[in-house]
Coordinates of C-alpha atoms in Angstrom, one line a residue:
M1 CA -110.4 55.0 103.6
D2 CA -113.9 55.3 104.9
W3 CA -116.4 56.2 102.2
R4 CA -119.2 57.4 104.5
P5 CA -118.0 61.0 105.0
R6 CA -117.7 61.4 101.3
L7 CA -121.1 60.0 100.7
L8 CA -122.6 62.3 103.3
A9 CA -120.9 65.3 101.8
F10 CA -122.1 64.3 98.3
S11 CA -125.7 63.7 99.5
T12 CA -125.7 67.1 101.3
S13 CA -124.5 68.8 98.1
L14 CA -127.2 67.1 96.1
L15 CA -129.9 68.2 98.6
V16 CA -128.7 71.8 98.8
G17 CA -128.5 71.9 95.0
A18 CA -132.0 70.5 94.6
G19 CA -133.4 72.9 97.1
A20 CA -131.8 75.8 95.3
L21 CA -133.4 74.6 92.0
V22 CA -136.8 74.2 93.6
G23 CA -136.5 77.5 95.5
G24 CA -135.5 79.3 92.3
A25 CA -138.6 77.9 90.5
A26 CA -140.8 79.0 93.4
L27 CA -140.2 82.7 93.0
A28 CA -143.8 83.3 92.0
T29 CA -145.9 85.5 94.2
P30 CA -149.4 84.5 95.3
A31 CA -152.1 86.4 93.4
G32 CA -153.7 87.5 96.7
S33 CA -150.5 89.1 97.8
L34 CA -150.1 91.0 94.5
L35 CA -153.7 92.2 94.6
K36 CA -153.4 93.4 98.2
G37 CA -150.2 95.2 97.2
L38 CA -151.8 97.2 94.4
S39 CA -152.2 100.9 94.9
L40 CA -155.7 101.7 93.5
P41 CA -157.4 105.1 93.5
L42 CA -160.3 103.9 95.6
P43 CA -162.1 105.8 98.5
K44 CA -161.7 102.7 100.7
P45 CA -159.8 99.4 100.3
A46 CA -161.5 96.7 98.2
A47 CA -162.5 93.5 99.9
S48 CA -160.9 90.2 99.0
L49 CA -163.4 87.8 97.4
F50 CA -163.4 84.2 96.2
A51 CA -163.3 84.0 92.4
A52 CA -163.4 80.4 91.0
N53 CA -161.9 81.2 87.6
A54 CA -159.2 83.7 88.8
I55 CA -155.6 82.7 89.4
G56 CA -155.4 81.9 93.1
Q57 CA -159.2 81.9 93.2
T58 CA -159.1 85.4 94.7
S59 CA -160.1 88.8 93.6
L60 CA -160.8 92.3 95.0
N61 CA -164.3 93.7 94.8
T62 CA -165.8 97.0 95.9
Q63 CA -168.6 99.4 95.1
L64 CA -167.9 103.1 94.7
P65 CA -169.4 106.3 93.3
G66 CA -168.3 107.5 89.8
K67 CA -168.6 107.1 86.1
P68 CA -166.8 104.3 84.2
D69 CA -164.7 106.6 82.0
E70 CA -163.4 108.6 85.0
L71 CA -162.6 105.5 87.1
L72 CA -160.9 103.9 84.0
A73 CA -158.6 106.9 83.6
K74 CA -157.6 106.9 87.2
V75 CA -156.9 103.1 87.5
K76 CA -154.9 103.2 84.2
A77 CA -152.7 106.0 85.4
S78 CA -152.2 104.4 88.8
L79 CA -151.3 101.0 87.5
A80 CA -149.0 102.4 84.8
K81 CA -147.0 104.1 87.6
Q82 CA -146.7 100.6 89.2
G83 CA -145.3 99.1 86.0
Y84 CA -148.4 97.5 84.6
S85 CA -148.9 97.8 80.8
E86 CA -152.3 98.0 79.2
R87 CA -153.4 95.5 76.6
K88 CA -155.2 98.1 74.6
I89 CA -157.0 95.6 72.3
N90 CA -158.9 94.4 75.4
T91 CA -159.9 97.8 76.7
V92 CA -163.6 98.6 76.3
V93 CA -165.6 101.4 78.0
G94 CA -169.2 102.5 77.9
P95 CA -172.0 103.8 80.1
W96 CA -172.4 100.2 81.3
G97 CA -168.8 100.0 82.7
F98 CA -165.4 99.0 81.5
N99 CA -163.0 96.1 80.9
L100 CA -159.3 96.7 81.3
V101 CA -156.5 94.0 80.9
L102 CA -152.9 94.7 81.8
D103 CA -149.7 92.8 81.8
P104 CA -147.8 92.7 85.1
P105 CA -144.5 94.5 85.5
A106 CA -141.5 92.8 84.0
G107 CA -140.2 89.9 86.2
T108 CA -143.5 89.5 88.1
K109 CA -144.6 85.9 88.2
V110 CA -148.1 85.0 89.6
D111 CA -148.2 81.7 91.5
G112 CA -150.7 79.3 90.0
T113 CA -150.5 80.5 86.4
A114 CA -151.1 77.5 84.2
E115 CA -148.3 76.3 82.0
G116 CA -148.5 77.9 78.6
K117 CA -150.5 80.9 79.9
A118 CA -149.5 84.4 80.9
A119 CA -151.0 86.1 84.0
A120 CA -152.8 89.3 83.3
L121 CA -154.4 91.8 85.7
V122 CA -158.1 92.2 84.8
L123 CA -160.3 95.0 86.0
Q124 CA -164.0 95.1 85.3
A125 CA -166.4 97.8 86.4
T126 CA -170.1 97.5 86.0
A127 CA -172.6 100.3 86.4
L128 CA -175.1 99.5 89.2
G129 CA -177.0 102.8 88.8
P130 CA -176.3 106.4 88.0
N131 CA -172.8 107.3 89.4
Q132 CA -172.5 103.9 91.2
L133 CA -170.0 101.2 90.1
N134 CA -169.0 97.8 91.1
L135 CA -165.2 97.1 90.5
N136 CA -163.7 93.6 90.4
V137 CA -159.9 93.1 90.1
R138 CA -158.2 89.7 89.6
F139 CA -155.5 87.9 87.8
E140 CA -156.4 85.6 84.9
G141 CA -154.3 83.2 82.8
L142 CA -154.5 84.3 79.1

């Protein structure tokens, strides 16, 4: 009996099985795609920007009119509707701006998150002047 067809079938099974395992582990979404998919209450879309320390080295950045506490309330409500949950211990707001950290929706995996860390969505607003804010949005490994 010729062993070659059996070996070929076995080799093919191994390759398909290995591909499924690798494919299953690669279900994480790139940070840039997740950021672009966010529905944020902004007057215009935020621009994508290089961010060296962010997961995927990308962030969103924009300038807009408003006060920190008003913008914070709007983004918290919008992101909660999208399944993000606030890490209240990290939330800080003042006349200077705000810091907001949220956990992604259950089952969301951010590609590039370092082993042993969890990806969190970080929003930071800085007051540039009266009623003028700069908003930065990114994923960080915490």
